[in-house]
Coordinates of N, CA, C and O in Angstrom, one line a residue:
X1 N -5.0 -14.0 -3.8 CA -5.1 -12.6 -3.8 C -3.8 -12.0 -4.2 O -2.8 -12.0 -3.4
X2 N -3.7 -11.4 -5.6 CA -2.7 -9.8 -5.5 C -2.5 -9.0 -4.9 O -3.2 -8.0 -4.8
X3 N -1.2 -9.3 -4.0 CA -1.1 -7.9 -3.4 C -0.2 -6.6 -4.1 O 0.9 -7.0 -4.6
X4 N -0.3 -5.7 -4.3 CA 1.0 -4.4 -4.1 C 1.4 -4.3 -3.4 O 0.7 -3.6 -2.6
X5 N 2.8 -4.6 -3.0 CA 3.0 -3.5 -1.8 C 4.7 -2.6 -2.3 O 5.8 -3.1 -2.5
X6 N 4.2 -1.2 -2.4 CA 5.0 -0.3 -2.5 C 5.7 0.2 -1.5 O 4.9 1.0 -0.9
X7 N 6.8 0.1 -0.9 CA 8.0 0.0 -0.3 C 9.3 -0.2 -0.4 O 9.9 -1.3 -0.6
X8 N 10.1 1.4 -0.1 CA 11.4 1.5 0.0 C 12.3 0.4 0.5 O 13.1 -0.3 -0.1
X9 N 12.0 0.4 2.3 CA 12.6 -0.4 3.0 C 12.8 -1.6 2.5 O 11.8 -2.3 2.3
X10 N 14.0 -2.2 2.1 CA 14.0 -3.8 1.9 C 13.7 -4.6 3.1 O 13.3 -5.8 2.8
X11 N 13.7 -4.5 4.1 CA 13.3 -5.2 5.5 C 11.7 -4.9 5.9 O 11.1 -5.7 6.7
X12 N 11.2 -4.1 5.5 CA 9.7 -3.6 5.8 C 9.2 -4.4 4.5 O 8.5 -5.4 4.7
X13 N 9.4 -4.2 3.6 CA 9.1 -5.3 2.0 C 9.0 -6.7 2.5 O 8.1 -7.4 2.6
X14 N 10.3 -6.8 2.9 CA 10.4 -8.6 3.3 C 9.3 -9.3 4.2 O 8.8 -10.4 4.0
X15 N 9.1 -8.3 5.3 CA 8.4 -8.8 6.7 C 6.9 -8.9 6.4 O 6.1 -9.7 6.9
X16 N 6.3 -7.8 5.2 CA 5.0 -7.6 4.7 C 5.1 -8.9 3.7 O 4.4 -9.9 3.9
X17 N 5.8 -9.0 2.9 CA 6.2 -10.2 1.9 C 5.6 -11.7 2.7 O 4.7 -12.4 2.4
X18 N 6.6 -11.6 3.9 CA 6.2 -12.7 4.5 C 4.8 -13.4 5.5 O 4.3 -14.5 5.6
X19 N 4.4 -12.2 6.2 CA 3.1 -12.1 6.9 C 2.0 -12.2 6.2 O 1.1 -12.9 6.6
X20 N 1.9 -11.4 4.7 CA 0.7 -11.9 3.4 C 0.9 -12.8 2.8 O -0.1 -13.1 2.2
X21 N 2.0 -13.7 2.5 CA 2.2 -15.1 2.2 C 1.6 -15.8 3.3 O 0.4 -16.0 2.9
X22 N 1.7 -16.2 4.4 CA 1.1 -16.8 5.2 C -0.6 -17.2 5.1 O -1.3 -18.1 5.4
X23 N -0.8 -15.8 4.3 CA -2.3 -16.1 4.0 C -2.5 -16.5 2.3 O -3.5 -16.2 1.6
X24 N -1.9 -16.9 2.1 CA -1.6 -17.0 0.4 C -2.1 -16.4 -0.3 O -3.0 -16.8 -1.0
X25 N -1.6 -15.3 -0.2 CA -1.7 -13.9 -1.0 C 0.0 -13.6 -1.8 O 1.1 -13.6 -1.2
X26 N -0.1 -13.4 -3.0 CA 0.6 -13.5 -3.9 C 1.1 -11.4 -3.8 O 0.3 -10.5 -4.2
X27 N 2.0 -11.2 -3.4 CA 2.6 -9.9 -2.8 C 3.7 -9.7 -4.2 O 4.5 -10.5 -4.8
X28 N 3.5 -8.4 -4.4 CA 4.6 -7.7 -5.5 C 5.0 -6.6 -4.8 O 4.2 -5.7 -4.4
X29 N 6.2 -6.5 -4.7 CA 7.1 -5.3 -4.5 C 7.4 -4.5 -5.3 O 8.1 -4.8 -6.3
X30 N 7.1 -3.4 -5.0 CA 7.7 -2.4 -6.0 C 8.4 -1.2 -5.2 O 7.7 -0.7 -4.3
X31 N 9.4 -0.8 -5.4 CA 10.4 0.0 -4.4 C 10.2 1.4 -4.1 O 10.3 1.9 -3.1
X32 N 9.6 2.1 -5.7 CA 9.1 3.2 -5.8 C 8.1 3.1 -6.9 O 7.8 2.2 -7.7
X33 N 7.3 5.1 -6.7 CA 6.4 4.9 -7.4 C 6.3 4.5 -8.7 O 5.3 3.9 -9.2
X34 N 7.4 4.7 -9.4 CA 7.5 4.6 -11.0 C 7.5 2.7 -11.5 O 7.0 2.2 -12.4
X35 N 8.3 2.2 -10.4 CA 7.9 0.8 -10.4 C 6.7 0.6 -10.1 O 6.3 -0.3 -10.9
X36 N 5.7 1.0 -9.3 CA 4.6 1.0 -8.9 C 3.2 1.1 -10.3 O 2.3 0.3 -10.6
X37 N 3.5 2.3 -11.0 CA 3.0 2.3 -12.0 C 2.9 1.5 -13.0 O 1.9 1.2 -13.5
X38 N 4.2 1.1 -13.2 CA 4.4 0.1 -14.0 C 3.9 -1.6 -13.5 O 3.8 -2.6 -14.1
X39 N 3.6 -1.4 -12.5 CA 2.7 -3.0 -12.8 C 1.5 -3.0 -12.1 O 0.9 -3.9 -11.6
X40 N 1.3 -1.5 -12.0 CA -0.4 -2.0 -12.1 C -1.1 -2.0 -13.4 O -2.3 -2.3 -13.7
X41 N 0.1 -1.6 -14.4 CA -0.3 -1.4 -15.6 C -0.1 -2.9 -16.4 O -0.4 -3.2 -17.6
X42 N 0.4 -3.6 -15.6 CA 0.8 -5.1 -16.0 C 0.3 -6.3 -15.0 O 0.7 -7.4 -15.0
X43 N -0.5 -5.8 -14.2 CA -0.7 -7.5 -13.2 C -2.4 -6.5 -13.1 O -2.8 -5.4 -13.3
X44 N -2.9 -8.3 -12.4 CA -4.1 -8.1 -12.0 C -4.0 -7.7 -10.7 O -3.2 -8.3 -9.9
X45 N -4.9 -6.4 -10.3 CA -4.6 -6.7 -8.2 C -5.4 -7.0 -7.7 O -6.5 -7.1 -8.2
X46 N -5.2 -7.1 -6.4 CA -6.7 -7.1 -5.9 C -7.0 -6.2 -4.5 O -8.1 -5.8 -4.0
X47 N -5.8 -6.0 -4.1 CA -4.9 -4.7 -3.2 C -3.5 -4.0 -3.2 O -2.5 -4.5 -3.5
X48 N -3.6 -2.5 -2.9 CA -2.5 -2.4 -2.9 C -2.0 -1.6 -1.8 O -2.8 -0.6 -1.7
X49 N -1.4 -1.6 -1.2 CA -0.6 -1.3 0.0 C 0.5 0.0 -0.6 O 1.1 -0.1 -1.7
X50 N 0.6 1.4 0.6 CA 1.8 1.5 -0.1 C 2.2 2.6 1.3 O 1.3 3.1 2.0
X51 N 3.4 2.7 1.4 CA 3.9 3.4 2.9 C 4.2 4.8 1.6 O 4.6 4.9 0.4
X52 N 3.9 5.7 2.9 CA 4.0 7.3 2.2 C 4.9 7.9 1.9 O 4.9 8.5 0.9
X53 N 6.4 7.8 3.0 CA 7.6 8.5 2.3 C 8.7 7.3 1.8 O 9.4 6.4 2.2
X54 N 8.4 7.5 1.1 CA 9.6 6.5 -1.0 C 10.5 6.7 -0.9 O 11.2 6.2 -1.7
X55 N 11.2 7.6 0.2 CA 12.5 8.0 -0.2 C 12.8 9.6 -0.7 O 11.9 10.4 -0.9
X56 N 14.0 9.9 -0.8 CA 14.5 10.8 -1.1 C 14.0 11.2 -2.4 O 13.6 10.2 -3.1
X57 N 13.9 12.6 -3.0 CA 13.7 12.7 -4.4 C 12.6 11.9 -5.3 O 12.6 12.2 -6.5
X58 N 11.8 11.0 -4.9 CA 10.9 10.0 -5.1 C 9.2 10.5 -5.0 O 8.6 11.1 -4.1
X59 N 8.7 10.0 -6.0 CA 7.4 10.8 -5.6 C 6.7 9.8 -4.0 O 6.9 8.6 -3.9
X60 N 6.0 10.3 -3.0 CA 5.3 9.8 -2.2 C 4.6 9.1 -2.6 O 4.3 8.9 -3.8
X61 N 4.0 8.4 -1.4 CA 2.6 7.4 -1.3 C 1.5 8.3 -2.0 O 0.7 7.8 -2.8
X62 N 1.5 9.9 -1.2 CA -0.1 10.5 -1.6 C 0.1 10.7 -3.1 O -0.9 10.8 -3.8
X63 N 0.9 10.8 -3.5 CA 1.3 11.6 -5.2 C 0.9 10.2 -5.8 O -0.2 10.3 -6.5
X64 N 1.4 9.0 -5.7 CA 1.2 7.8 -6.2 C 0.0 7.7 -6.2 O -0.5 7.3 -7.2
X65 N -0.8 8.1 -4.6 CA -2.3 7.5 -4.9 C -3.0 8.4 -6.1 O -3.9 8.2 -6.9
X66 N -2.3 9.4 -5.7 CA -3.9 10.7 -6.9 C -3.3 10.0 -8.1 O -4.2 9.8 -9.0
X67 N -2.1 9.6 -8.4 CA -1.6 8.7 -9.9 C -2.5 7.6 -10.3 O -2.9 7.4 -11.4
X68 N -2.7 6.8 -9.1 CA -3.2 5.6 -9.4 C -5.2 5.7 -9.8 O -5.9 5.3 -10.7
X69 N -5.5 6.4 -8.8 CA -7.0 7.6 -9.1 C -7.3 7.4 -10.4 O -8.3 6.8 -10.9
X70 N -5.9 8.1 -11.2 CA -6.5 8.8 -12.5 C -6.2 7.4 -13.4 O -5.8 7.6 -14.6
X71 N -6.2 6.3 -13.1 CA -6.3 4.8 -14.2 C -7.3 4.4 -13.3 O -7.4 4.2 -12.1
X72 N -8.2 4.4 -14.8 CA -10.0 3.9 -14.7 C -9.7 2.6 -14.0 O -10.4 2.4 -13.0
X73 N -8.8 1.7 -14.4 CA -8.7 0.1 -13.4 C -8.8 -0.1 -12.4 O -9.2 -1.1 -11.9
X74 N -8.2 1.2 -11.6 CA -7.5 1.1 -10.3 C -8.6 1.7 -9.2 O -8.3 1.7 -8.0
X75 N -9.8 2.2 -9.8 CA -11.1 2.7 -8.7 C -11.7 2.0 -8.3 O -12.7 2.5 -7.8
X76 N -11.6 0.6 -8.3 CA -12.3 -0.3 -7.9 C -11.4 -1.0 -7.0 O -11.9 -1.8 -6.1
X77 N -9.9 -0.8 -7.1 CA -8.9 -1.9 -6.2 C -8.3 -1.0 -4.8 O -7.3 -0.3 -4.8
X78 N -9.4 -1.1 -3.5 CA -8.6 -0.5 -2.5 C -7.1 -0.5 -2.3 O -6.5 -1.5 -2.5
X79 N -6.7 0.3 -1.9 CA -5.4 1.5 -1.4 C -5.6 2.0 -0.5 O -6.5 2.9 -0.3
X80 N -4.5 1.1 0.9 CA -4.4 1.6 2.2 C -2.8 1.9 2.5 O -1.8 1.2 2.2
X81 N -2.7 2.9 3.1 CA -1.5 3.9 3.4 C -1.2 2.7 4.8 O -1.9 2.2 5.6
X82 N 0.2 2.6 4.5 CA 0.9 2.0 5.2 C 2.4 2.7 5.8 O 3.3 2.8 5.0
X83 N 2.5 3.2 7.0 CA 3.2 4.3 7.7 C 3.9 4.7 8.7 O 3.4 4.7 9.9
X84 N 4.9 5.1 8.4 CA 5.3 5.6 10.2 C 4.3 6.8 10.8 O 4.0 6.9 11.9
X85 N 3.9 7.4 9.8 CA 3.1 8.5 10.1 C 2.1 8.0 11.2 O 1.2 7.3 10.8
X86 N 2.1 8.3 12.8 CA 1.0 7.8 13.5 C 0.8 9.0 14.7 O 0.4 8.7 15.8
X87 N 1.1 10.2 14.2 CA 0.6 11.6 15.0 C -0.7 11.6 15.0 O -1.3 11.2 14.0
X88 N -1.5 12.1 16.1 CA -2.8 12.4 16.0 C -3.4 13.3 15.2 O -3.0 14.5 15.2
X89 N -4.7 12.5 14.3 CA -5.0 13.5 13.1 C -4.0 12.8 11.9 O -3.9 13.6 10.9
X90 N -3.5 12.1 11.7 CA -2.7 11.4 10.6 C -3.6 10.7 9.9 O -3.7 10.8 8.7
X91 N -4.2 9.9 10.8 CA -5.1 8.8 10.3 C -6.3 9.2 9.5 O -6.8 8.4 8.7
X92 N -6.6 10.1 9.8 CA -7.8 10.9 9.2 C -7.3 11.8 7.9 O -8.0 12.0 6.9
X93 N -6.1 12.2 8.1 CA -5.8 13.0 6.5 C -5.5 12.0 5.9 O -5.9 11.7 4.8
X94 N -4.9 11.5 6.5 CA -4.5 9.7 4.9 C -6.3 9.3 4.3 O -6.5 9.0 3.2
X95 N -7.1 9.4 5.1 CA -8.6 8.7 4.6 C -9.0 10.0 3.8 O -9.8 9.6 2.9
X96 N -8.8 11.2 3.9 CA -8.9 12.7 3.6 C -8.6 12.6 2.2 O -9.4 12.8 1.3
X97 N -7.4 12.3 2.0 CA -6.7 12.3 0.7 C -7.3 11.3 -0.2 O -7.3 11.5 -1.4
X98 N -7.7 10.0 0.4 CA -8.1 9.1 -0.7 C -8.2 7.6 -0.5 O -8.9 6.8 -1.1
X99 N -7.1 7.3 0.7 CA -6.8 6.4 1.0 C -8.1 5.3 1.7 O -8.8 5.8 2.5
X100 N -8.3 3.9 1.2 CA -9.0 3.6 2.0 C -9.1 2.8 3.3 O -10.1 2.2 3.7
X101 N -7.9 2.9 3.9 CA -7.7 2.5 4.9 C -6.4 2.9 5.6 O -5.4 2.7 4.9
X102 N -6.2 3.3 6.8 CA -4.6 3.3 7.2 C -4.1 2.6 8.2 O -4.9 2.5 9.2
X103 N -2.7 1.9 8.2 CA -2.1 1.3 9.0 C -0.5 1.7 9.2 O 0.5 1.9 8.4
X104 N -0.7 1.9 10.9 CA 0.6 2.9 11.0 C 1.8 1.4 11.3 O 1.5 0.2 11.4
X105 N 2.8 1.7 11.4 CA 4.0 0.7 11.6 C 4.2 0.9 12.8 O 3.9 2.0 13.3
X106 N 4.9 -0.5 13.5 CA 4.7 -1.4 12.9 C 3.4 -2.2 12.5 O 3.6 -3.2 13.4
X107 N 2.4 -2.5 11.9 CA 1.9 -3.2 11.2 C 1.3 -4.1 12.0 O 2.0 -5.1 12.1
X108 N -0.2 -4.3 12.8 CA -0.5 -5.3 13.6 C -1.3 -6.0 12.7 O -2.5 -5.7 12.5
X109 N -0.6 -7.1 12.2 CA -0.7 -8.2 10.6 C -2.4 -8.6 11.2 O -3.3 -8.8 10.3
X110 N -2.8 -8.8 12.5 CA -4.4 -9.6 12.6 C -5.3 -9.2 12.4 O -6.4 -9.7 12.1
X111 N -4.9 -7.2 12.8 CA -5.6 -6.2 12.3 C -5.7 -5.9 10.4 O -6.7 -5.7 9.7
X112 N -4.6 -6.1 10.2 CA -4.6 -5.7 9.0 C -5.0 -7.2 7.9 O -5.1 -7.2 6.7
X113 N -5.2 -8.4 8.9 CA -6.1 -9.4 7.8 C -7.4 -9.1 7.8 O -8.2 -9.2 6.8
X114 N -7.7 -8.7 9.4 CA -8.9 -9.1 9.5 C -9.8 -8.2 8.6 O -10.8 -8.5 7.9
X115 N -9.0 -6.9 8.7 CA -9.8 -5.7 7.6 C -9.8 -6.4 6.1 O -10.8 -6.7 5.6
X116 N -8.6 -6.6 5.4 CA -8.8 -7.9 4.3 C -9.7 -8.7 3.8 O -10.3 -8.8 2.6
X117 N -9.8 -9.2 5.1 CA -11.2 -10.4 5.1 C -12.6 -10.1 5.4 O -13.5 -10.9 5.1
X118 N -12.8 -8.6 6.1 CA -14.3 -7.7 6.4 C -14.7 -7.2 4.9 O -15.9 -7.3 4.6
X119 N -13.3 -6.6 3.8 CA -13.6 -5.9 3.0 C -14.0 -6.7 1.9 O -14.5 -6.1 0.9
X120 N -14.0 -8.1 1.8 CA -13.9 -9.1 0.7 C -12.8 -9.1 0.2 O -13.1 -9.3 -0.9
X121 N -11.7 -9.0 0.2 CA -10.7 -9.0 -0.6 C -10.0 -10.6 -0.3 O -9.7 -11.2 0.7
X122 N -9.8 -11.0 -1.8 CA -9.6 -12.4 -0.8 C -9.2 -13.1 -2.2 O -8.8 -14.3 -2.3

């Protein structure tokens, strides 16, 4: 399996890097959105992961997702918001906007296979 996962953090990259390897899933990092673009425009995926604030001056996760929306490839390959965001009522505007799934940080990896493995993605 292809993963994306779009993320600032070099330590939140690494730790997702390493927990979807375990399942041998083949993970690409991309730091921000503009890297992000660029290789969905260049790899096959088969998910993509991406946490919402990119950073400073950077476009977000939600900006990214309505980006990714508008490439006919990409309406078939779920996109789940990955986040510190975990206020009540969070979870529901991330699904609101587009997203198909959300996972607040830190990240409970059995939760977030087992959904993997319910959705077919594999």
């Amino acid at each position: 399996m292809n993963v994306l996962y779009v993320e600032d953090n070099k330590i939140n990259a690494m730790v997702m890097d390493k927990m979807l390897s375990k399942s041998n899933s083949n993970v690409i990092i991309a730091e921000n959105g503009s890297q992000a673009l660029k290789v969905v425009k260049e790899k096959t995926l088969d998910l993509i992961l991406v946490d919402i604030n990119l950073g400073l001056n950077q476009m977000d996760g939600c900006e990214l997702l309505q980006r990714f929306r508008k490439l006919d490839i990409l309406n078939s390959i779920p996109v789940f918001a990955v986040t510190a965001y975990a206020m009540p009522g969070d979870e529901q505007r991330f699904i609101d906007l587009g997203f198909d799934k959300y996972f607040s940080k830190p990240v409970n990896f059995d939760k977030l296979l087992a959904v993997i493995s319910a959705i077919g993605v594999s």
